[in-house]
Short mmCIF file of C-alpha atoms and ligand atoms in Angstrom, two decimals:
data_model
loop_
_atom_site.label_atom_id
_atom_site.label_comp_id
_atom_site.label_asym_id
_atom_site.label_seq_id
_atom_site.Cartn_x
_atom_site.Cartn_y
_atom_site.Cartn_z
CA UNK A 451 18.55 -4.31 -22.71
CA UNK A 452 14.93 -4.62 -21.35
CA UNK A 453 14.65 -5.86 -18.30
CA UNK A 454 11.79 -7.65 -16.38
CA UNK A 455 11.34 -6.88 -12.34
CA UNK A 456 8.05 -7.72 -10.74
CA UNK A 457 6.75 -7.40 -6.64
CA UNK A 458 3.62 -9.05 -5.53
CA UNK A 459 1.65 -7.67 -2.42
CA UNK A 460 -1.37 -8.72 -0.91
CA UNK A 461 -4.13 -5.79 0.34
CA UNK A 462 -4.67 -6.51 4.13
CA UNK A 463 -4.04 -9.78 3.81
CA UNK A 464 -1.27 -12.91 3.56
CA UNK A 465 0.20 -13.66 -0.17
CA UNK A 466 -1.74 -17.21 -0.67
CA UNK A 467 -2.44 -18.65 -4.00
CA UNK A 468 -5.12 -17.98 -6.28
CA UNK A 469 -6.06 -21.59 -6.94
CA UNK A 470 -9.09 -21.40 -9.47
CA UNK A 471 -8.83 -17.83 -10.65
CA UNK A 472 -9.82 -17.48 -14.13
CA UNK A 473 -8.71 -14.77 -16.43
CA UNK A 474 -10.85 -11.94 -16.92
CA UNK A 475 -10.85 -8.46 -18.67
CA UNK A 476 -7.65 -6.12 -19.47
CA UNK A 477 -6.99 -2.63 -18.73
CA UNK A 478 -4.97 -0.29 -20.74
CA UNK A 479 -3.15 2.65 -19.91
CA UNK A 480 -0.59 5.04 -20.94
CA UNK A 481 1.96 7.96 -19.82
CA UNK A 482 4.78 9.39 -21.31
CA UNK A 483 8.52 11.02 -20.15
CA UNK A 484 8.80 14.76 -19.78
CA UNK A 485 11.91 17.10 -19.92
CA UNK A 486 11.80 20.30 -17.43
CA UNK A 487 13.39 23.30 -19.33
CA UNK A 488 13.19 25.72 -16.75
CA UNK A 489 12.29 25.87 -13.00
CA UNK A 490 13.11 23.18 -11.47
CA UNK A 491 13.09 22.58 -7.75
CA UNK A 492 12.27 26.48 -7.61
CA UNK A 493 9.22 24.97 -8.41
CA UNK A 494 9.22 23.44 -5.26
CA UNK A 495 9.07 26.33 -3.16
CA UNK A 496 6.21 28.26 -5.68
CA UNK A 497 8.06 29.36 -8.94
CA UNK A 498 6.44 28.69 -12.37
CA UNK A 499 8.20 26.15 -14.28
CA UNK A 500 8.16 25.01 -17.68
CA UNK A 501 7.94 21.15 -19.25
CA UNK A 502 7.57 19.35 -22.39
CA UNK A 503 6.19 15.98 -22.68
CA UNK A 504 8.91 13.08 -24.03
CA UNK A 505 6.07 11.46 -26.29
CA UNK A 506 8.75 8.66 -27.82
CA UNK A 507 9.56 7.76 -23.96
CA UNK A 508 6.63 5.91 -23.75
CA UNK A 509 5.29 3.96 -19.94
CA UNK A 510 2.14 1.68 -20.75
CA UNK A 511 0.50 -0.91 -18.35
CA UNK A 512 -1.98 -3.45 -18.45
CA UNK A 513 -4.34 -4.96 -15.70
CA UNK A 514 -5.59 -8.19 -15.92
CA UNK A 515 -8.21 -9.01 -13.44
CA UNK A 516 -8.79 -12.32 -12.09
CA UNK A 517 -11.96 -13.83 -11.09
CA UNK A 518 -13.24 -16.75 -9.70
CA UNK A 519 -12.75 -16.26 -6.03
CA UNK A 520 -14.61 -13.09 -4.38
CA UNK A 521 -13.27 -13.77 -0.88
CA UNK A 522 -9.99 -13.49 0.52
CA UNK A 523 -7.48 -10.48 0.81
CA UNK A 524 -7.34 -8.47 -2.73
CA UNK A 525 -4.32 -9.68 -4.52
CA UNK A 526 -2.45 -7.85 -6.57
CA UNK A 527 1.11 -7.95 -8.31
CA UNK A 528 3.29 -5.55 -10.21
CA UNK A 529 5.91 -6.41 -12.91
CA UNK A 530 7.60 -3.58 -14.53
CA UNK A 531 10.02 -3.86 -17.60
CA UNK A 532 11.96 -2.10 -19.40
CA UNK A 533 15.62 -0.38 -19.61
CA UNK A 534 17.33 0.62 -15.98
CA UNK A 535 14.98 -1.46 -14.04
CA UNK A 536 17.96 -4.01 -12.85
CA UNK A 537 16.30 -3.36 -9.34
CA UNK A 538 13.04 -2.80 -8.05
CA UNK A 539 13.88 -0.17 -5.05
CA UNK A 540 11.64 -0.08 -2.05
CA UNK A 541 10.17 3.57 -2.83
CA UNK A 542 9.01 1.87 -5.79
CA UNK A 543 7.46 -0.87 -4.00
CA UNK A 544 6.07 1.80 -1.36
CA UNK A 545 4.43 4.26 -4.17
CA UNK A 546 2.75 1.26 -5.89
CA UNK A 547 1.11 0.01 -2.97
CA UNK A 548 0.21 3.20 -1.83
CA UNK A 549 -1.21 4.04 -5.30
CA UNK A 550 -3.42 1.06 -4.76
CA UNK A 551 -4.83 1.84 -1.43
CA UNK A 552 -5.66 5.48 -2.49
CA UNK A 553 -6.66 4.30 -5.85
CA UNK A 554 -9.45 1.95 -3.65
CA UNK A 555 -10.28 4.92 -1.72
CA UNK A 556 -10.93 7.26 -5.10
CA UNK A 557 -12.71 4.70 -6.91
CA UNK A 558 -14.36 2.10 -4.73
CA UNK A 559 -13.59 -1.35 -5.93
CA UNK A 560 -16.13 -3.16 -3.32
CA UNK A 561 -15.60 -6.51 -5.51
CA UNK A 562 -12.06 -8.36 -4.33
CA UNK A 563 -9.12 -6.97 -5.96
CA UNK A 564 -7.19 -9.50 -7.96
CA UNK A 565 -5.36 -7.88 -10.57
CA UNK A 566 -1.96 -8.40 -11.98
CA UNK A 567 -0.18 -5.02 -13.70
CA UNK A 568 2.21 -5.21 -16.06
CA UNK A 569 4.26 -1.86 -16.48
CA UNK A 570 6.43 -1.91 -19.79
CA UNK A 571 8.70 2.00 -19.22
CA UNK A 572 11.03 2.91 -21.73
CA UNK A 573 11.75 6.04 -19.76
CA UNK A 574 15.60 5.36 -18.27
CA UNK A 575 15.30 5.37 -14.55
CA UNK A 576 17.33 8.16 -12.17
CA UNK A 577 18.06 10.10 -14.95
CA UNK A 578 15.14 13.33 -14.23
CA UNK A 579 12.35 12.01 -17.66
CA UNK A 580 9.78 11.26 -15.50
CA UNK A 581 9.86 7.80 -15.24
CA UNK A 582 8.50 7.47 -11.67
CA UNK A 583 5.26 9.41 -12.77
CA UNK A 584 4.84 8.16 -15.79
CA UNK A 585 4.84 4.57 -14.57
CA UNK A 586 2.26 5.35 -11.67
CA UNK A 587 0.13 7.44 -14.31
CA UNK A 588 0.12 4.15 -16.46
CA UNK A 589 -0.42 2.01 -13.84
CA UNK A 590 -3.78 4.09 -12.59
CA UNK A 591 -5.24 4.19 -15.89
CA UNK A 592 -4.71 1.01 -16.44
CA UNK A 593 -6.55 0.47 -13.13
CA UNK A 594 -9.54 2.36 -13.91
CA UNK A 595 -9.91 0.72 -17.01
CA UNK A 596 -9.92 -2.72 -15.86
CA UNK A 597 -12.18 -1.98 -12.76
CA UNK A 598 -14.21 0.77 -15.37
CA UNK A 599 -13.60 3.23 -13.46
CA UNK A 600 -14.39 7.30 -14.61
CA UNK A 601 -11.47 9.04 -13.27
CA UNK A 602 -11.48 12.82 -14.21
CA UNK A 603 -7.95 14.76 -14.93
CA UNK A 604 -7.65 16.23 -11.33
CA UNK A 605 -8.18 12.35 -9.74
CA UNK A 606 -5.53 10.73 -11.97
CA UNK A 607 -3.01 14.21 -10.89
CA UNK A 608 -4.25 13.36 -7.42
CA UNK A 609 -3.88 9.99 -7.49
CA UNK A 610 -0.01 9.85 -9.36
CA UNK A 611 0.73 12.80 -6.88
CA UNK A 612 0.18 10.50 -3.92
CA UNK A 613 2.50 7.71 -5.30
CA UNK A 614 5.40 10.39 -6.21
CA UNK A 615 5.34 11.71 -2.96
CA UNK A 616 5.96 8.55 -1.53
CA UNK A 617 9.22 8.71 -4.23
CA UNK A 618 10.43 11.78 -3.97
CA UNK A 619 9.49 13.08 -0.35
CA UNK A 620 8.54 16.50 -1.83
CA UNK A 621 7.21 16.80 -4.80
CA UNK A 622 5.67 19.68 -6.92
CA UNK A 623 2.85 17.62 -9.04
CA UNK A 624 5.40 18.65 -12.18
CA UNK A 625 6.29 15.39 -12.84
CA UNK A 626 2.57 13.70 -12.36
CA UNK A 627 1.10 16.72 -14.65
CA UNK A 628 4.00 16.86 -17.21
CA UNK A 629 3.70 12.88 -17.81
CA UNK A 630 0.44 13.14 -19.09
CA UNK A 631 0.46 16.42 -20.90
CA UNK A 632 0.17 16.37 -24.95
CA UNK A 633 1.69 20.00 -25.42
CA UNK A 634 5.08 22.03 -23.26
CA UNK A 635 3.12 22.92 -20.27
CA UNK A 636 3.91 26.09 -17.66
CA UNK A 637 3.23 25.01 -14.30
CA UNK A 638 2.74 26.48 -10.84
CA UNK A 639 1.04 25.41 -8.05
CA UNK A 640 -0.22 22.44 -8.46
CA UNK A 641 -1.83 23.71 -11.97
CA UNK A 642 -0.69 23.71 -15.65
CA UNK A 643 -1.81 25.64 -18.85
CA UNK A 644 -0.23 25.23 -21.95
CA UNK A 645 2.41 26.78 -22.86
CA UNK A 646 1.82 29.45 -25.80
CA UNK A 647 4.96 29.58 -28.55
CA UNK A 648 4.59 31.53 -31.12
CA UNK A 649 4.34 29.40 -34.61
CA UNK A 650 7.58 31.66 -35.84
CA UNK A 651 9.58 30.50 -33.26
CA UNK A 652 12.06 27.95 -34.38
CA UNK A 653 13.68 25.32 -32.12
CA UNK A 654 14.36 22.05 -31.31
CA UNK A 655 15.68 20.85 -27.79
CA UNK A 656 18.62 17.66 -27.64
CA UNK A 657 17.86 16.22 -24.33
CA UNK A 658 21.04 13.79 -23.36
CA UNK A 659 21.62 11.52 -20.96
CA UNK A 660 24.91 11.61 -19.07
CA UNK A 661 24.69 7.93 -18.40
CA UNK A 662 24.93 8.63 -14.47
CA UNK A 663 21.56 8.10 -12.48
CA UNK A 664 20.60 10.83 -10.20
CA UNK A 665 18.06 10.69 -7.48
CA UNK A 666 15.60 12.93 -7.32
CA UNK A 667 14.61 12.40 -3.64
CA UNK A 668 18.17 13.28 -2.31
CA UNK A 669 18.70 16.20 -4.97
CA UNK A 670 15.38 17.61 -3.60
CA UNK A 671 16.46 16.84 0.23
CA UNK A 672 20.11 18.08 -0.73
CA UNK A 673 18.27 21.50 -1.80
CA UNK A 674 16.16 21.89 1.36
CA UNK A 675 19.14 21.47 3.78
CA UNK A 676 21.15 24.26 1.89
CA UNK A 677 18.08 26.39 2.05
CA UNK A 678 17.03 25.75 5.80
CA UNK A 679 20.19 27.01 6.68
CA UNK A 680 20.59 29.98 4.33
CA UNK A 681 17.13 31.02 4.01
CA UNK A 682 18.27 34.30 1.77
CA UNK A 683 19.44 32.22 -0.34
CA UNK A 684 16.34 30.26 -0.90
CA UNK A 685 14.93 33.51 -1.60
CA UNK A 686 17.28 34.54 -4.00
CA UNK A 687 17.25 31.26 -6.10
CA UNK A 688 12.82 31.22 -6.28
CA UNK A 689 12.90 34.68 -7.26
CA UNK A 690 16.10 35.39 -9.37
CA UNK A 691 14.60 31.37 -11.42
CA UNK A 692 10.91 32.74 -11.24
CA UNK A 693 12.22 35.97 -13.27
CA UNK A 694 13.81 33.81 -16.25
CA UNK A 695 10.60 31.27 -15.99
CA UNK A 696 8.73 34.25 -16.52
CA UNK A 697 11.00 35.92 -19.44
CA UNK A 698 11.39 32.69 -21.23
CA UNK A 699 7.10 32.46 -21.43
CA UNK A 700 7.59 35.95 -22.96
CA UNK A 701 10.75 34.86 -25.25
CA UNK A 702 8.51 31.63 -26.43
CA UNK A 703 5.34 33.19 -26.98
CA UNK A 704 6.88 36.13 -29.18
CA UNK A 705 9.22 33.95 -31.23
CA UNK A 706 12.82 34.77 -29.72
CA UNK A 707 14.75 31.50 -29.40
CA UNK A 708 18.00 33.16 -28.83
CA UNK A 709 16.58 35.32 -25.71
CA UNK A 710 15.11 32.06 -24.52
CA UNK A 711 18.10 29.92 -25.02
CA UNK A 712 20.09 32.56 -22.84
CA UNK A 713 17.54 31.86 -19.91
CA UNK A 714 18.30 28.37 -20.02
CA UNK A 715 22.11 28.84 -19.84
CA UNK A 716 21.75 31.16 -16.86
CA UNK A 717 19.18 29.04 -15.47
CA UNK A 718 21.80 25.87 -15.35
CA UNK A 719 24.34 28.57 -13.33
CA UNK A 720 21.27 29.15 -10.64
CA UNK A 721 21.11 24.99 -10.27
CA UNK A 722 25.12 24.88 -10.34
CA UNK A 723 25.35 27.46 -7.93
CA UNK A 724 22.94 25.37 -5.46
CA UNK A 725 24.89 21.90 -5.70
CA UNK A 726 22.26 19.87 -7.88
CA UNK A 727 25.02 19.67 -11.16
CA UNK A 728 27.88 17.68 -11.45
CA UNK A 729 31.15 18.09 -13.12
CA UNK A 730 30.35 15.72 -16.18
CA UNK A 731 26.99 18.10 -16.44
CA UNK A 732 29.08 20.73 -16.38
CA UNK A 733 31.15 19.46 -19.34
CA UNK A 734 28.47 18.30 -21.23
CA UNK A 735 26.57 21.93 -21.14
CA UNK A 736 29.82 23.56 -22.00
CA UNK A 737 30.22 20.86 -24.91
CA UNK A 738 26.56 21.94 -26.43
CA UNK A 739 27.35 25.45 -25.93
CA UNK A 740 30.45 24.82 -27.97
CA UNK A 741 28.68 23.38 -30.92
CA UNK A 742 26.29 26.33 -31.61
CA UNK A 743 23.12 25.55 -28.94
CA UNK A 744 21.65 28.37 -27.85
CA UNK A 745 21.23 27.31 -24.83
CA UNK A 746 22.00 24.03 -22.29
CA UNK A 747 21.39 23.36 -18.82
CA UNK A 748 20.92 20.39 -16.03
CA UNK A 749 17.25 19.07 -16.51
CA UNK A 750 14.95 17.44 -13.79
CA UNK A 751 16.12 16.73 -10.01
CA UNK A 752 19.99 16.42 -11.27
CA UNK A 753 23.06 15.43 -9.44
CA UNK A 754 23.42 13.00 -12.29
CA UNK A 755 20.90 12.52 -15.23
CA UNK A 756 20.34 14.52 -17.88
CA UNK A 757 20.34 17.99 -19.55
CA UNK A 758 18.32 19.76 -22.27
CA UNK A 759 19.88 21.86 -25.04
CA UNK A 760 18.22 24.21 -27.49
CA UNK A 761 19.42 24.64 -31.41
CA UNK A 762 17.97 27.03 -34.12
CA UNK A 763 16.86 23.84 -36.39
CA UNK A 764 17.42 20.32 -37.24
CA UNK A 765 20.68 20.26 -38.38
CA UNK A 766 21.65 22.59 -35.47
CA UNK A 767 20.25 19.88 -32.88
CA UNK A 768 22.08 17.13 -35.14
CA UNK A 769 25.15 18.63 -34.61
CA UNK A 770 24.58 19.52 -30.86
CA UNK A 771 23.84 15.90 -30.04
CA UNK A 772 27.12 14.38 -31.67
CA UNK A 773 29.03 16.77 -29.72
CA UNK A 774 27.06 15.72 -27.04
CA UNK A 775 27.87 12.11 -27.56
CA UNK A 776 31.56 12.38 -28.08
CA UNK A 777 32.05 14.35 -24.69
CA UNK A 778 30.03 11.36 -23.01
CA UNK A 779 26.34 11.63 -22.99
CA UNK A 780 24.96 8.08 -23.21
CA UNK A 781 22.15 8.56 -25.46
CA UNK A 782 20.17 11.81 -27.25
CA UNK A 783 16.35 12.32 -27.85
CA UNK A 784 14.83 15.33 -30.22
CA UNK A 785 11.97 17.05 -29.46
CA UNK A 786 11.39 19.47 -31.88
CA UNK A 787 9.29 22.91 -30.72
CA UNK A 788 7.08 25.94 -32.28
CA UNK A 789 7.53 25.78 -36.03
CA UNK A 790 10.24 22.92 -35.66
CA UNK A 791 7.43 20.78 -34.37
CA UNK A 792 5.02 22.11 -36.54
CA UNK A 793 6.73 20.73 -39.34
CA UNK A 794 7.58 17.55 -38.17
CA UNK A 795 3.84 16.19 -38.46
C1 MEV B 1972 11.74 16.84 -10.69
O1 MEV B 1972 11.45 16.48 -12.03
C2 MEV B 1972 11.59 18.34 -10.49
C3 MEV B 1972 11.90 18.83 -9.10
O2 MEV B 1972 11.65 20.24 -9.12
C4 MEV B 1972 11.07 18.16 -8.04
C5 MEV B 1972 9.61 18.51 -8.15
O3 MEV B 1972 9.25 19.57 -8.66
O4 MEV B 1972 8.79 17.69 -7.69
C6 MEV B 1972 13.38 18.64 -8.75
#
């Protein structure tokens, strides 16, 4: 069930009333969920990494300006809705004032600020889709647009990078990239290209949600205590994940979804092996494995959350996500890939 949260701050200033502030214009914006396939929190320390967007996980905002009253501290309030938002956490509170003060510093809004955003997210919370990004990547736009504001590509990254640092301690930029991407994207860096797959290459992914939230922040923290003290490992895991990244680009691009699936099955024994899976995870892989994937692993920060499967074709994938559903897994989404997706427009 949807769910309605909202937090009201005041820039540099006390929370008073707006008496006499009349309605103005509306922004629009809009992000959407992504699912990491391979690479995560390698990607952390350097290592290419693949994503594909989530377009039916949809995060849209609007901003409705206020005017009437050009004096005063800005005001500005944020309500977000939508499934797994039973609480608004501090970090949440944190990134979305900080995406307002850098937002003010990228595009100078000299006129008071009085603006309420309304952030609808289907994207589940804690569970590795994105749904952090994708609201702050709504939010911005939505920003912009009310304030007409140009932002290019590289200020919006810049700007939803700022706000998911403040959520996640370290992050990449996969998640702030990834969230606004319209095709699977092969990142490194801090930059993305599109991911090349060859149109013969037949697949569609079940991503399922174990029902248990995850945080990203502590699987990320959890990672980078293991590593500081067992920096050989560290090496290990970049460059033994940066060699499957790598060979799955190769597998996608030529058309070999059985090669590629492979990569993502070892890939989930890389994240086991460094603490970010869970038992259930574990189970569930197995489970997908069991009914004909080619291929299953954790997706996105883990210790909870969700993981991302790969069948031949449709019917494959429908099977895979009943399994998936009687071992456990809350919910499924299809996102079909290469000639799979081809097909499906
Ligand atoms: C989170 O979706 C992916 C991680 O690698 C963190 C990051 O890259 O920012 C776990």
């Amino acid at each position: 069930m949807a769910t309605t949260n909202s937090l009201t701050f005041t820039h540099h200033g006390d929370s008073a009333g707006d008496p006499g502030a009349e309605r103005g214009r509306i922004g629009a914006g809009r992000a959407h969920g992504k699912a990491i396939l391979l690479g995560e929190h390698a990607v952390v320390y350097g290592a290419p990494a693949l994503a594909v967007p989530v377009a039916q996980l949809a995060a849209t905002a609007s901003a409705t300006r206020w005017t009437g009253r050009d004096e005063g501290a800005d005001k500005i309030s944020f309500a977000i809705a939508g499934p797994g938002t039973a609480s608004v956490t501090p970090p949440d509170m944190d990134s979305l004032r900080h995406l307002v003060t850098e937002f003010k510093a990228r595009a100078p809004v000299v006129e008071r600020m009085s603006v309420d955003v309304l952030i609808d997210c289907e994207i589940p919370q804690g569970r590795g889709l994105g749904s952090s990004a994708a609201c702050a990547r709504a939010a911005v736009l939505a920003l912009a647009d009310v304030f007409d504001r140009r932002l290019d590509a590289e200020a919006v990254f810049d700007l939803v990078q700022a706000s998911e640092k403040v959520v996640h301690g370290r992050a990449s930029g996969i998640d702030a990239l990834a969230t606004g991407a319209t095709s699977p994207i092969v990142f490194r860096a801090g930059a993305a290209r599109e991911l090349p797959i060859a149109a013969r290459f037949d697949g569609v992914l079940v991503i399922a949600d174990s029902g248990v939230g995850g945080s990203t922040r502590d699987a990320v923290e959890l990672v980078r205590r293991r590593f500081e003290r067992d920096p050989a490992a560290r090496e290990t895991f970049v460059y033994r994940v940066s060699g499957l990244t790598r060979a799955a680009v190769r597998d996608l691009a030529d058309g070999r979804p059985g090669d590629f699936g492979a990569r993502l099955t070892e890939n989930h024994g890389l994240l086991r092996d460094i603490g970010i899976s869970t038992d259930q995870i574990d189970g569930l892989v197995e489970a997908a494995l069991a009914a004909g994937a080619l291929g299953a692993k954790i997706s996105g920060g883990g210790l909870g959350g969700c993981l991302v499967a790969l069948a031949g074709d449709h019917r494959g994938a429908a099977a895979v996500a009943r399994r998936l559903c009687e071992a456990g897994a809350v919910r499924t989404w299809v996102v079909p890939v290469g000639r799979s997706a081809s097909h499906a427009h």
